[in-house]
Amino acid sequence: MRFLVTGGAGFLGSHLCERLIGDGHDVVCYDTYLTGNEKNLENLRNEPRFDAYERDVTKFVEFDGELDWVMHLASPASPVHYLEHPIHTLKVGAHGTYNCLGLAKAKGASFFMASTSEIYGDPLVHPQPEGYWGNVNTIGPRGVYDEAKRYAEAMTFAYHREWQIPIRLVRIFNTYGPRMSRQDGRAVPNFISQALKAQPITVYGDGMQTRSLCYVTDLIEGFIRLLDYKGAARPFNLGNPHEVTILDIAKRVKDLIGSESEIVFEELPVDDPKQRCPDITSVKENLGWEPAVGLDDGLAMTVDWCRANWA
């Protein structure tokens, strides 16, 4: 099949492009390189079934030839990036999703929407099932990302209902692994970068807030299985239900690297979620998917990549 992956030079997008090529498909990547990185695509440069173009999907999206899938991953995804680019974040969630759905409609293609656990906000229900509607501060600093994705979900289902576009929608929980940017701003790359430099490891709040970390290859496997899902359109959580505190993650990274860095505590950012953990009952029952890579193994592989690539 032929796939268009928007945001294909990003952390998740580049892993998805590689997996699709490895599975024998043709892949076209669109990316503005605002937060994506051309280096993430180096393994595909000589691949005849892969093409990459600098494109902004918030503008009219053109595509030559036949197309089977539009997989829409384009968006700043870390607080550092979406707070730096708030208007673009809203536009890629709104105009970008609209344009990509329009392309799928025009080509008779199926549409894959990469949403996020951030649509649940600072959740009042734990763990978070897909039926939970969330607790989001619409005008807070994180609202530009949260609301962009919530709007994108609504747009995706509107196209499905009105035009019968085949859709898949996944809500991604905290994912980590090789190719995360050193300037990403999220916990795992922050802790690794600070520990490798022997700098103080910064933990916000008291560190007792929790996250559920999913290794990138597990997440991509979930994407691929979702493509074959034949049931009624619905969102699916994808993530690791093993919950750990931010402080525990910091200690694991420090021990893994053998760093002498001191762990220091700073004020918790506005609207930072206190808990984040997916209920993955639906994907286990419908897709037979659950994460396979344990946290210690995943962190070790991530640290090895960071040592080799963050010189």
mmCIF file of C-alpha atoms in Angstrom, residues 18-195:
data_model
loop_
_atom_site.group_PDB
_atom_site.id
_atom_site.type_symbol
_atom_site.label_atom_id
_atom_site.label_comp_id
_atom_site.label_asym_id
_atom_site.label_seq_id
_atom_site.Cartn_x
_atom_site.Cartn_y
_atom_site.Cartn_z
ATOM 1 C CA GLU A 18 10.782 2.734 8.946
ATOM 2 C CA ARG A 19 8.275 0.138 10.105
ATOM 3 C CA LEU A 20 5.994 0.703 7.100
ATOM 4 C CA ILE A 21 8.928 0.432 4.690
ATOM 5 C CA GLY A 22 10.086 -2.705 6.494
ATOM 6 C CA ASP A 23 6.614 -4.172 6.022
ATOM 7 C CA GLY A 24 6.882 -3.648 2.263
ATOM 8 C CA HIS A 25 4.826 -0.482 1.762
ATOM 9 C CA ASP A 26 5.546 2.745 -0.142
ATOM 10 C CA VAL A 27 5.843 5.775 2.133
ATOM 11 C CA VAL A 28 5.813 9.532 1.540
ATOM 12 C CA CYS A 29 6.805 11.797 4.438
ATOM 13 C CA TYR A 30 5.607 15.398 4.819
ATOM 14 C CA ASP A 31 7.261 17.531 7.504
ATOM 15 C CA THR A 32 8.004 21.228 8.100
ATOM 16 C CA TYR A 33 11.068 20.275 10.196
ATOM 17 C CA LEU A 34 9.853 22.737 12.820
ATOM 18 C CA THR A 35 10.296 20.064 15.491
ATOM 19 C CA GLY A 36 11.128 17.071 13.267
ATOM 20 C CA ASN A 37 14.695 16.365 12.189
ATOM 21 C CA GLU A 38 15.974 15.248 8.787
ATOM 22 C CA LYS A 39 18.600 13.150 10.572
ATOM 23 C CA ASN A 40 15.797 10.907 11.817
ATOM 24 C CA LEU A 41 15.292 9.771 8.207
ATOM 25 C CA GLU A 42 18.928 8.893 7.451
ATOM 26 C CA ASN A 43 18.211 5.152 7.455
ATOM 27 C CA LEU A 44 15.691 5.663 4.639
ATOM 28 C CA ARG A 45 17.671 7.987 2.353
ATOM 29 C CA ASN A 46 18.569 5.274 -0.159
ATOM 30 C CA GLU A 47 15.249 3.457 0.061
ATOM 31 C CA PRO A 48 13.504 3.591 -3.357
ATOM 32 C CA ARG A 49 10.052 3.210 -1.806
ATOM 33 C CA PHE A 50 10.478 6.268 0.435
ATOM 34 C CA ASP A 51 10.205 9.983 -0.373
ATOM 35 C CA ALA A 52 10.373 12.974 1.984
ATOM 36 C CA TYR A 53 9.185 16.499 1.267
ATOM 37 C CA GLU A 54 9.127 19.725 3.238
ATOM 38 C CA ARG A 55 5.422 20.492 3.456
ATOM 39 C CA ASP A 56 3.173 22.423 5.844
ATOM 40 C CA VAL A 57 -0.166 20.647 6.209
ATOM 41 C CA THR A 58 -1.799 23.758 7.715
ATOM 42 C CA LYS A 59 -1.849 24.950 4.101
ATOM 43 C CA PHE A 60 -3.512 23.177 1.178
ATOM 44 C CA VAL A 61 -2.216 19.596 0.942
ATOM 45 C CA GLU A 62 -1.459 18.221 -2.519
ATOM 46 C CA PHE A 63 -0.446 14.675 -3.360
ATOM 47 C CA ASP A 64 0.290 13.113 -6.736
ATOM 48 C CA GLY A 65 -0.957 9.631 -7.500
ATOM 49 C CA GLU A 66 -2.894 7.015 -5.622
ATOM 50 C CA LEU A 67 -2.959 6.849 -1.836
ATOM 51 C CA ASP A 68 -4.244 4.198 0.569
ATOM 52 C CA TRP A 69 -3.607 5.823 3.958
ATOM 53 C CA VAL A 70 -3.100 9.289 5.415
ATOM 54 C CA MET A 71 -1.442 8.943 8.824
ATOM 55 C CA HIS A 72 -1.566 12.343 10.535
ATOM 56 C CA LEU A 73 1.150 12.661 13.170
ATOM 57 C CA ALA A 74 2.197 16.256 12.459
ATOM 58 C CA SER A 75 2.209 18.434 15.587
ATOM 59 C CA PRO A 76 4.569 19.806 18.192
ATOM 60 C CA ALA A 77 4.213 17.277 21.011
ATOM 61 C CA SER A 78 6.347 18.398 23.951
ATOM 62 C CA PRO A 79 5.497 21.296 26.289
ATOM 63 C CA VAL A 80 8.718 23.069 25.274
ATOM 64 C CA HIS A 81 7.705 23.005 21.614
ATOM 65 C CA TYR A 82 3.996 23.725 21.830
ATOM 66 C CA LEU A 83 4.525 26.556 24.326
ATOM 67 C CA GLU A 84 7.089 28.038 21.922
ATOM 68 C CA HIS A 85 4.754 27.587 18.924
ATOM 69 C CA PRO A 86 1.214 27.898 20.348
ATOM 70 C CA ILE A 87 -0.497 29.249 17.210
ATOM 71 C CA HIS A 88 1.107 26.686 14.915
ATOM 72 C CA THR A 89 0.134 23.918 17.355
ATOM 73 C CA LEU A 90 -3.494 25.000 17.177
ATOM 74 C CA LYS A 91 -3.349 25.369 13.391
ATOM 75 C CA VAL A 92 -1.838 21.934 12.753
ATOM 76 C CA GLY A 93 -4.520 20.362 14.951
ATOM 77 C CA ALA A 94 -7.311 22.305 13.263
ATOM 78 C CA HIS A 95 -6.370 23.310 9.689
ATOM 79 C CA GLY A 96 -3.859 20.485 9.335
ATOM 80 C CA THR A 97 -6.361 17.811 10.329
ATOM 81 C CA TYR A 98 -9.021 19.372 8.076
ATOM 82 C CA ASN A 99 -6.651 19.435 5.101
ATOM 83 C CA CYS A 100 -5.451 15.874 5.662
ATOM 84 C CA LEU A 101 -9.005 14.583 5.990
ATOM 85 C CA GLY A 102 -9.879 16.416 2.785
ATOM 86 C CA LEU A 103 -6.983 14.685 1.044
ATOM 87 C CA ALA A 104 -8.100 11.284 2.330
ATOM 88 C CA LYS A 105 -11.624 11.982 1.067
ATOM 89 C CA ALA A 106 -10.354 13.073 -2.356
ATOM 90 C CA LYS A 107 -8.117 10.012 -2.719
ATOM 91 C CA GLY A 108 -10.534 7.470 -1.273
ATOM 92 C CA ALA A 109 -7.934 6.738 1.425
ATOM 93 C CA SER A 110 -8.290 5.723 5.045
ATOM 94 C CA PHE A 111 -7.301 8.202 7.763
ATOM 95 C CA PHE A 112 -5.223 7.586 10.907
ATOM 96 C CA MET A 113 -5.326 10.281 13.592
ATOM 97 C CA ALA A 114 -2.556 10.387 16.197
ATOM 98 C CA SER A 115 -4.216 11.959 19.223
ATOM 99 C CA THR A 116 -2.855 12.074 22.759
ATOM 100 C CA SER A 117 -3.512 11.277 26.393
ATOM 101 C CA GLU A 118 -3.349 15.059 26.895
ATOM 102 C CA ILE A 119 -7.003 15.206 25.836
ATOM 103 C CA TYR A 120 -7.743 13.835 29.327
ATOM 104 C CA GLY A 121 -6.020 16.860 30.901
ATOM 105 C CA ASP A 122 -5.280 16.507 34.627
ATOM 106 C CA PRO A 123 -7.554 13.469 34.986
ATOM 107 C CA LEU A 124 -10.106 12.974 37.744
ATOM 108 C CA VAL A 125 -10.541 9.312 36.709
ATOM 109 C CA HIS A 126 -7.662 6.874 37.091
ATOM 110 C CA PRO A 127 -6.555 4.988 35.062
ATOM 111 C CA GLN A 128 -8.059 6.743 32.058
ATOM 112 C CA PRO A 129 -10.453 4.718 29.847
ATOM 113 C CA GLU A 130 -11.428 5.912 26.384
ATOM 114 C CA GLY A 131 -14.912 6.815 27.674
ATOM 115 C CA TYR A 132 -13.518 9.467 30.039
ATOM 116 C CA TRP A 133 -14.138 12.998 28.694
ATOM 117 C CA GLY A 134 -11.257 14.667 30.487
ATOM 118 C CA ASN A 135 -10.484 17.613 32.762
ATOM 119 C CA VAL A 136 -8.833 20.261 30.592
ATOM 120 C CA ASN A 137 -8.104 23.927 31.248
ATOM 121 C CA THR A 138 -9.033 25.349 27.849
ATOM 122 C CA ILE A 139 -7.293 28.702 28.419
ATOM 123 C CA GLY A 140 -4.212 27.459 30.284
ATOM 124 C CA PRO A 141 -0.787 27.308 28.609
ATOM 125 C CA ARG A 142 -1.170 23.598 27.812
ATOM 126 C CA GLY A 143 -4.623 24.202 26.310
ATOM 127 C CA VAL A 144 -3.150 24.956 22.871
ATOM 128 C CA TYR A 145 -2.080 21.321 22.543
ATOM 129 C CA ASP A 146 -4.938 19.720 24.474
ATOM 130 C CA GLU A 147 -7.648 21.571 22.572
ATOM 131 C CA ALA A 148 -5.929 21.168 19.193
ATOM 132 C CA LYS A 149 -6.067 17.408 19.630
ATOM 133 C CA ARG A 150 -9.615 17.409 20.999
ATOM 134 C CA TYR A 151 -10.724 19.434 17.969
ATOM 135 C CA ALA A 152 -8.814 17.067 15.679
ATOM 136 C CA GLU A 153 -10.673 14.122 17.184
ATOM 137 C CA ALA A 154 -14.028 15.861 16.635
ATOM 138 C CA MET A 155 -13.099 16.698 13.026
ATOM 139 C CA THR A 156 -11.985 13.123 12.353
ATOM 140 C CA PHE A 157 -15.282 11.682 13.567
ATOM 141 C CA ALA A 158 -17.287 14.344 11.722
ATOM 142 C CA TYR A 159 -15.667 13.297 8.428
ATOM 143 C CA HIS A 160 -16.326 9.665 9.264
ATOM 144 C CA ARG A 161 -19.999 10.294 9.991
ATOM 145 C CA GLU A 162 -20.702 12.644 7.072
ATOM 146 C CA TRP A 163 -18.459 11.179 4.374
ATOM 147 C CA GLN A 164 -17.899 7.603 5.632
ATOM 148 C CA ILE A 165 -14.118 8.088 5.632
ATOM 149 C CA PRO A 166 -12.563 4.967 7.225
ATOM 150 C CA ILE A 167 -10.761 6.224 10.339
ATOM 151 C CA ARG A 168 -8.475 4.993 13.093
ATOM 152 C CA LEU A 169 -7.842 7.137 16.161
ATOM 153 C CA VAL A 170 -5.222 6.462 18.799
ATOM 154 C CA ARG A 171 -4.567 8.338 22.043
ATOM 155 C CA ILE A 172 -0.849 8.115 22.698
ATOM 156 C CA PHE A 173 0.423 7.985 26.262
ATOM 157 C CA ASN A 174 3.960 8.956 27.269
ATOM 158 C CA THR A 175 6.353 7.349 24.794
ATOM 159 C CA TYR A 176 10.152 7.350 24.861
ATOM 160 C CA GLY A 177 13.101 5.870 23.009
ATOM 161 C CA PRO A 178 15.802 6.637 20.430
ATOM 162 C CA ARG A 179 15.439 9.848 18.379
ATOM 163 C CA MET A 180 13.872 11.930 21.106
ATOM 164 C CA SER A 181 15.322 15.411 20.886
ATOM 165 C CA ARG A 182 17.760 16.543 23.546
ATOM 166 C CA GLN A 183 15.724 19.760 23.712
ATOM 167 C CA ASP A 184 12.437 17.862 23.950
ATOM 168 C CA GLY A 185 11.709 19.044 27.483
ATOM 169 C CA ARG A 186 9.946 15.888 28.654
ATOM 170 C CA ALA A 187 11.133 13.875 31.617
ATOM 171 C CA VAL A 188 13.139 11.046 30.032
ATOM 172 C CA PRO A 189 15.306 13.099 27.619
ATOM 173 C CA ASN A 190 15.693 15.823 30.259
ATOM 174 C CA PHE A 191 16.934 13.370 32.879
ATOM 175 C CA ILE A 192 19.262 11.563 30.470
ATOM 176 C CA SER A 193 20.756 14.799 29.152
ATOM 177 C CA GLN A 194 21.339 16.195 32.624
ATOM 178 C CA ALA A 195 22.798 12.943 33.947
#
